[in-house]
Amino acid sequence: MTTTIGYVPTSHLDLFWLGDYKTCLERGAFVIKQYLDRCLETEDETFLLETTVFADYFLRKHPEYREHLVRLVQEQRVEVGTAYVDRWENLILGESQIRNIQFGKRWCKEVLGIDNRLTTHPDLPGLAPQTAQLYAQAGVDFYVTSRKLFPSGAVWQHRAPDGSSLLMLNYPRHYIYTEIALEDAPPEPEDWWRKKVGLRQALEGFPLGTILIAGSAADLTDRETFRERYGDYLEGLIAENRRSHPDLNFVYTIPSKVLQPYLDYDKLPVYEGEVPSVWGVAADEEVAFFRRDRALESLLLTTETLAAVADSLKLAWLPASSPNWQGVFYESAFYAAKDPIQAGEELAELWRMHVFTQDHNGGGYEGSLSSFQKRVMQQRCFDYAEEIVQTTLSNLAQQLAGSGSVALAFNPDGRAWSGALKAAMPKERWEAGERLTGASGAALPAQYDQEAGDQVSFYTLVKDIPAVGYQTFPVVPADLSVQAVENPCSVTTDGNTTVISNALVALSLDRISGAVTAIADRQRGCTWRGHNIGQLAAYVESGSDVTLRLDESTPPALEVLERIEEPEVGPLFARIRIHKRLLDAAVVQTITVWNHSSRVDLQTQIRWWGAHNWQLRQALPSAAGIDDIAYGTPFYGSAWSSYVPGSAPRNPDEILVADYHHYREVQNWLHLRQSDGGLTIATLHPGFYYDDAHGLQAVLMRTSPSCGDHRLFWENAGEQTYTFTLLTGDADWQQADAQRLAMHIHRPPIVQITSRAGNGSLPDSQSLLRLEGESVQLSALYPAGAQAGIVVRLVETAGKTDTVTLQGPMAAENKASATNLLEEDPHSLTKEADGWSLSLAPWRIQTVLLTPEEA
């Protein structure tokens, strides 16, 4: 078998790296035109265009190339990666990853006329366990990447928890041109760009004999940059290789041609699990970005679910302002081109804005401008989504029977929701004694939280808000009797220890240090400790935003306790505030122990002043070792100590091997286990660190320089707020249903205090869709867009086969079909007496389309 070296001319097209996104898109169009022109001028040259956002922008700028691009794609001379943007995997939530795939696949079908089977994410620092399932359900067979593992290159199978698999290809060494050396141990060159990979080593990873080499000179580089770095154009290097090595076959190709034969090859290595990130960026760049990103995702999911409910109830949900809404490329400058959102595309374009900001870069040159652009786009998305929510709830209130002021609560979950419902009312109404009442007519237990201008935020304890539905709570003067509270908290102080306890949990606070020393699960008899829970420490960093390197010669700076406020004890919770100082930054920590569940909230507010080169960490309750820690990944949970063999940092600008085993980027939750119980930590914060000396810590903030532009430091000045919700439960994270607990915390019902019109016909409480089953959860529910109907996304969250039944008016009024992630290829479900039933294998993600019978 003749060994073939296949080259794919390409340029890694970053959306936020060597400039802001407008600069990068313009540069991308310039680069793409060069390579397409080469394909048109030659008979054999090829080109890989990584993401559809760049392909789309190129055709907007050069519409005259549309027919050329379509023809070259059909001739398999040009390949376009199916992802919309080159997004993170370890940091971006599962629904965003699905929408990213949907945008890309649909663009390829509508514009290029192809069912694209390839995605490429060359620069990503990690890989999520469920990636294979997501792409397999979207008809993608091939995934091309780099970094993080297999430095000599490899073709391999990645298997998802549900059994789906995906063909993966790692470029040898990196996504840049790599010379193949005939000797096994090629010498180390002085020039990093000239580093070689041995032929025998590379062939071990490509058993069918064709080694794929990226013909790129790195990020947003064109042909001239390639010539400058490698001494010649790619075609010149290939011609020289053909002359020097006539026994080898040197060709132009595209990734799908190399990977296609492996679909029938059954001897590839198969790996499962996560490749943890080899970057440490979760707590720098703009430290609040990922917390905002996750809060926005929760709001978007609730918004589109509310829109689907409104459609079902024949209610309008778009606000009057929607014809003036602006999309991704909008600029407020008066002379700039606008980007109006088209009627009927509002929800899709909100998601597009959200996904657009999730490109894997945030630093680099003009990184501060990129962060500003992302923040502006996020805020615009927040504003539009909140307008939809307020408009829909107001329209719903107008159709309710009865009159008078009510709190209208909408629950987006597929099951009934009980807990502490957060609402807000005008300050004068709260001070006048107005409260919410339940079905019994008694006032619901309520407790003031904080003031926000002329609004008072408060919590009210409620039970069983209907699944995907709403419930009203009349607002009346609180001279009525108040419902009794179960498990009231007590606060005692003995010497230097304050204990806040109820029948479920007891928390001990050391008044000398201001740290939590123990959290006792009184139901299971186990106690959670750590290394001074809540304590803050600041370490001097010596690297960039990627490297996570500390100055070992400088001891960490520790917090200083200033004072502890008197505890607040109320009907719903007991709360204590601790004032500290760290590096001249004021810190307020608020600890809340709840009565209604075994739950403790730890909130830390830091008024940071922008000092450089610091890493701030906060101690959390800890397990005995990393074998006892699991954490959230998209639609799954990963064990801290288990990951794909061979995972490791590859380049000198990535985190050290010594830190690689300690640092993790997390989605929505962590879970700790002991022999007699477990603790789920629900949080929007993404960065965590573990070592034996300090236990589990949250990496709150990093103020290091950008690895792309050392003039830029991520100062993160201003008030930063971090919240960790601690929930005791079963020792095993699957039995504890950690994913569901986190969803319950992060996507609570939304509430609007409003007035009923008095002449409506809708009942005060109603469920439109509910799930009957044990472990299947509702991931998303939204209008089907161009086709009539509703899309329901289900996910099994506890690792067991579960049968779920869809019930309620939405199910009864429609026929149900199981589809792929693109809402295509429907297979009709069989309707049972009590609704539409289907069985989901462990960890299965399943999309169901509900359509009217006449459709």
JSON list of N, CA and C in Angstrom, two decimals, residues 14-24 219-220 229 285 361-371 373 545 705-712 714:
[
{"chain": "A", "resi": 14, "resn": "ASP", "atom": "N", "xyz": [-10.74, 32.50, 12.88]},
{"chain": "A", "resi": 14, "resn": "ASP", "atom": "CA", "xyz": [-11.22, 32.90, 14.20]},
{"chain": "A", "resi": 14, "resn": "ASP", "atom": "C", "xyz": [-12.20, 34.04, 14.08]},
{"chain": "A", "resi": 15, "resn": "LEU", "atom": "N", "xyz": [-13.26, 33.99, 14.86]},
{"chain": "A", "resi": 15, "resn": "LEU", "atom": "CA", "xyz": [-14.27, 35.05, 14.84]},
{"chain": "A", "resi": 15, "resn": "LEU", "atom": "C", "xyz": [-13.93, 36.20, 15.78]},
{"chain": "A", "resi": 16, "resn": "PHE", "atom": "N", "xyz": [-13.23, 35.90, 16.88]},
{"chain": "A", "resi": 16, "resn": "PHE", "atom": "CA", "xyz": [-12.81, 36.93, 17.84]},
{"chain": "A", "resi": 16, "resn": "PHE", "atom": "C", "xyz": [-11.37, 36.63, 18.24]},
{"chain": "A", "resi": 17, "resn": "TRP", "atom": "N", "xyz": [-10.41, 37.07, 17.45]},
{"chain": "A", "resi": 17, "resn": "TRP", "atom": "CA", "xyz": [-9.02, 36.80, 17.85]},
{"chain": "A", "resi": 17, "resn": "TRP", "atom": "C", "xyz": [-8.08, 37.88, 17.34]},
{"chain": "A", "resi": 18, "resn": "LEU", "atom": "N", "xyz": [-7.82, 37.91, 16.05]},
{"chain": "A", "resi": 18, "resn": "LEU", "atom": "CA", "xyz": [-6.89, 38.91, 15.51]},
{"chain": "A", "resi": 18, "resn": "LEU", "atom": "C", "xyz": [-7.66, 40.17, 15.15]},
{"chain": "A", "resi": 19, "resn": "GLY", "atom": "N", "xyz": [-8.45, 40.65, 16.11]},
{"chain": "A", "resi": 19, "resn": "GLY", "atom": "CA", "xyz": [-9.31, 41.81, 15.89]},
{"chain": "A", "resi": 19, "resn": "GLY", "atom": "C", "xyz": [-10.72, 41.50, 16.36]},
{"chain": "A", "resi": 20, "resn": "ASP", "atom": "N", "xyz": [-11.59, 42.51, 16.31]},
{"chain": "A", "resi": 20, "resn": "ASP", "atom": "CA", "xyz": [-12.99, 42.28, 16.67]},
{"chain": "A", "resi": 20, "resn": "ASP", "atom": "C", "xyz": [-13.66, 41.46, 15.57]},
{"chain": "A", "resi": 21, "resn": "TYR", "atom": "N", "xyz": [-14.92, 41.08, 15.78]},
{"chain": "A", "resi": 21, "resn": "TYR", "atom": "CA", "xyz": [-15.54, 40.15, 14.83]},
{"chain": "A", "resi": 21, "resn": "TYR", "atom": "C", "xyz": [-15.69, 40.75, 13.44]},
{"chain": "A", "resi": 22, "resn": "LYS", "atom": "N", "xyz": [-15.91, 42.05, 13.34]},
{"chain": "A", "resi": 22, "resn": "LYS", "atom": "CA", "xyz": [-16.03, 42.65, 12.01]},
{"chain": "A", "resi": 22, "resn": "LYS", "atom": "C", "xyz": [-14.70, 42.57, 11.27]},
{"chain": "A", "resi": 23, "resn": "THR", "atom": "N", "xyz": [-13.63, 42.85, 11.97]},
{"chain": "A", "resi": 23, "resn": "THR", "atom": "CA", "xyz": [-12.30, 42.75, 11.36]},
{"chain": "A", "resi": 23, "resn": "THR", "atom": "C", "xyz": [-12.02, 41.32, 10.93]},
{"chain": "A", "resi": 24, "resn": "CYS", "atom": "N", "xyz": [-12.36, 40.35, 11.80]},
{"chain": "A", "resi": 24, "resn": "CYS", "atom": "CA", "xyz": [-12.09, 38.95, 11.48]},
{"chain": "A", "resi": 24, "resn": "CYS", "atom": "C", "xyz": [-12.92, 38.48, 10.29]},
{"chain": "A", "resi": 219, "resn": "ASP", "atom": "N", "xyz": [-3.84, 31.21, 12.25]},
{"chain": "A", "resi": 219, "resn": "ASP", "atom": "CA", "xyz": [-5.10, 31.93, 12.40]},
{"chain": "A", "resi": 219, "resn": "ASP", "atom": "C", "xyz": [-5.25, 33.06, 11.38]},
{"chain": "A", "resi": 220, "resn": "LEU", "atom": "N", "xyz": [-6.32, 32.95, 10.55]},
{"chain": "A", "resi": 220, "resn": "LEU", "atom": "CA", "xyz": [-6.69, 33.99, 9.60]},
{"chain": "A", "resi": 220, "resn": "LEU", "atom": "C", "xyz": [-5.54, 34.36, 8.67]},
{"chain": "A", "resi": 229, "resn": "ARG", "atom": "N", "xyz": [6.20, 32.16, 6.25]},
{"chain": "A", "resi": 229, "resn": "ARG", "atom": "CA", "xyz": [6.53, 31.29, 7.36]},
{"chain": "A", "resi": 229, "resn": "ARG", "atom": "C", "xyz": [7.23, 30.01, 6.91]},
{"chain": "A", "resi": 285, "resn": "GLU", "atom": "N", "xyz": [-10.60, 36.51, 30.80]},
{"chain": "A", "resi": 285, "resn": "GLU", "atom": "CA", "xyz": [-11.26, 37.27, 29.75]},
{"chain": "A", "resi": 285, "resn": "GLU", "atom": "C", "xyz": [-12.22, 38.23, 30.45]},
{"chain": "A", "resi": 361, "resn": "ASN", "atom": "N", "xyz": [-12.98, 32.07, 20.94]},
{"chain": "A", "resi": 361, "resn": "ASN", "atom": "CA", "xyz": [-11.98, 33.10, 21.25]},
{"chain": "A", "resi": 361, "resn": "ASN", "atom": "C", "xyz": [-12.62, 34.28, 21.96]},
{"chain": "A", "resi": 362, "resn": "GLY", "atom": "N", "xyz": [-11.87, 34.88, 22.84]},
{"chain": "A", "resi": 362, "resn": "GLY", "atom": "CA", "xyz": [-12.32, 36.10, 23.49]},
{"chain": "A", "resi": 362, "resn": "GLY", "atom": "C", "xyz": [-11.19, 37.06, 23.73]},
{"chain": "A", "resi": 363, "resn": "GLY", "atom": "N", "xyz": [-9.96, 36.58, 23.63]},
{"chain": "A", "resi": 363, "resn": "GLY", "atom": "CA", "xyz": [-8.80, 37.42, 23.90]},
{"chain": "A", "resi": 363, "resn": "GLY", "atom": "C", "xyz": [-8.20, 37.92, 22.60]},
{"chain": "A", "resi": 364, "resn": "GLY", "atom": "N", "xyz": [-6.86, 37.83, 22.53]},
{"chain": "A", "resi": 364, "resn": "GLY", "atom": "CA", "xyz": [-6.20, 38.23, 21.30]},
{"chain": "A", "resi": 364, "resn": "GLY", "atom": "C", "xyz": [-6.15, 39.73, 21.11]},
{"chain": "A", "resi": 365, "resn": "TYR", "atom": "N", "xyz": [-5.77, 40.15, 19.92]},
{"chain": "A", "resi": 365, "resn": "TYR", "atom": "CA", "xyz": [-5.68, 41.55, 19.59]},
{"chain": "A", "resi": 365, "resn": "TYR", "atom": "C", "xyz": [-7.07, 42.17, 19.56]},
{"chain": "A", "resi": 366, "resn": "GLU", "atom": "N", "xyz": [-7.18, 43.34, 20.13]},
{"chain": "A", "resi": 366, "resn": "GLU", "atom": "CA", "xyz": [-8.47, 44.02, 20.28]},
{"chain": "A", "resi": 366, "resn": "GLU", "atom": "C", "xyz": [-9.44, 43.19, 21.12]},
{"chain": "A", "resi": 367, "resn": "GLY", "atom": "N", "xyz": [-8.90, 42.40, 22.06]},
{"chain": "A", "resi": 367, "resn": "GLY", "atom": "CA", "xyz": [-9.73, 41.54, 22.89]},
{"chain": "A", "resi": 367, "resn": "GLY", "atom": "C", "xyz": [-10.73, 42.32, 23.72]},
{"chain": "A", "resi": 368, "resn": "SER", "atom": "N", "xyz": [-10.34, 43.50, 24.19]},
{"chain": "A", "resi": 368, "resn": "SER", "atom": "CA", "xyz": [-11.28, 44.28, 25.00]},
{"chain": "A", "resi": 368, "resn": "SER", "atom": "C", "xyz": [-12.46, 44.74, 24.16]},
{"chain": "A", "resi": 369, "resn": "LEU", "atom": "N", "xyz": [-12.22, 45.06, 22.88]},
{"chain": "A", "resi": 369, "resn": "LEU", "atom": "CA", "xyz": [-13.32, 45.43, 22.00]},
{"chain": "A", "resi": 369, "resn": "LEU", "atom": "C", "xyz": [-14.22, 44.22, 21.73]},
{"chain": "A", "resi": 370, "resn": "SER", "atom": "N", "xyz": [-13.61, 43.04, 21.56]},
{"chain": "A", "resi": 370, "resn": "SER", "atom": "CA", "xyz": [-14.40, 41.83, 21.35]},
{"chain": "A", "resi": 370, "resn": "SER", "atom": "C", "xyz": [-15.30, 41.57, 22.55]},
{"chain": "A", "resi": 371, "resn": "SER", "atom": "N", "xyz": [-14.76, 41.72, 23.76]},
{"chain": "A", "resi": 371, "resn": "SER", "atom": "CA", "xyz": [-15.56, 41.51, 24.96]},
{"chain": "A", "resi": 371, "resn": "SER", "atom": "C", "xyz": [-16.70, 42.50, 25.03]},
{"chain": "A", "resi": 373, "resn": "GLN", "atom": "N", "xyz": [-18.17, 43.94, 22.44]},
{"chain": "A", "resi": 373, "resn": "GLN", "atom": "CA", "xyz": [-19.16, 43.55, 21.43]},
{"chain": "A", "resi": 373, "resn": "GLN", "atom": "C", "xyz": [-20.03, 42.39, 21.93]},
{"chain": "A", "resi": 545, "resn": "ASP", "atom": "N", "xyz": [-3.48, 34.27, 30.02]},
{"chain": "A", "resi": 545, "resn": "ASP", "atom": "CA", "xyz": [-4.83, 33.83, 30.34]},
{"chain": "A", "resi": 545, "resn": "ASP", "atom": "C", "xyz": [-5.05, 32.35, 30.05]},
{"chain": "A", "resi": 705, "resn": "PRO", "atom": "N", "xyz": [-2.64, 38.59, 31.59]},
{"chain": "A", "resi": 705, "resn": "PRO", "atom": "CA", "xyz": [-2.66, 39.20, 30.25]},
{"chain": "A", "resi": 705, "resn": "PRO", "atom": "C", "xyz": [-3.20, 38.22, 29.22]},
{"chain": "A", "resi": 706, "resn": "SER", "atom": "N", "xyz": [-3.70, 38.74, 28.11]},
{"chain": "A", "resi": 706, "resn": "SER", "atom": "CA", "xyz": [-4.14, 37.91, 26.99]},
{"chain": "A", "resi": 706, "resn": "SER", "atom": "C", "xyz": [-2.93, 37.28, 26.33]},
{"chain": "A", "resi": 707, "resn": "CYS", "atom": "N", "xyz": [-3.04, 35.98, 26.01]},
{"chain": "A", "resi": 707, "resn": "CYS", "atom": "CA", "xyz": [-1.92, 35.32, 25.34]},
{"chain": "A", "resi": 707, "resn": "CYS", "atom": "C", "xyz": [-1.73, 35.85, 23.92]},
{"chain": "A", "resi": 708, "resn": "GLY", "atom": "N", "xyz": [-2.74, 36.50, 23.38]},
{"chain": "A", "resi": 708, "resn": "GLY", "atom": "CA", "xyz": [-2.62, 37.05, 22.04]},
{"chain": "A", "resi": 708, "resn": "GLY", "atom": "C", "xyz": [-2.05, 38.45, 22.01]},
{"chain": "A", "resi": 709, "resn": "ASP", "atom": "N", "xyz": [-2.22, 39.18, 23.11]},
{"chain": "A", "resi": 709, "resn": "ASP", "atom": "CA", "xyz": [-1.78, 40.57, 23.14]},
{"chain": "A", "resi": 709, "resn": "ASP", "atom": "C", "xyz": [-1.46, 40.91, 24.60]},
{"chain": "A", "resi": 710, "resn": "HIS", "atom": "N", "xyz": [-0.19, 40.88, 24.94]},
{"chain": "A", "resi": 710, "resn": "HIS", "atom": "CA", "xyz": [0.21, 41.05, 26.34]},
{"chain": "A", "resi": 710, "resn": "HIS", "atom": "C", "xyz": [0.04, 42.48, 26.84]},
{"chain": "A", "resi": 711, "resn": "ARG", "atom": "N", "xyz": [-0.38, 43.38, 25.97]},
{"chain": "A", "resi": 711, "resn": "ARG", "atom": "CA", "xyz": [-0.72, 44.72, 26.44]},
{"chain": "A", "resi": 711, "resn": "ARG", "atom": "C", "xyz": [-2.08, 44.73, 27.12]},
{"chain": "A", "resi": 712, "resn": "LEU", "atom": "N", "xyz": [-2.88, 43.70, 26.89]},
{"chain": "A", "resi": 712, "resn": "LEU", "atom": "CA", "xyz": [-4.24, 43.64, 27.40]},
{"chain": "A", "resi": 712, "resn": "LEU", "atom": "C", "xyz": [-4.30, 42.74, 28.61]},
{"chain": "A", "resi": 714, "resn": "TRP", "atom": "N", "xyz": [-6.86, 41.26, 31.66]},
{"chain": "A", "resi": 714, "resn": "TRP", "atom": "CA", "xyz": [-8.27, 41.08, 32.01]},
{"chain": "A", "resi": 714, "resn": "TRP", "atom": "C", "xyz": [-8.47, 41.60, 33.43]}
]
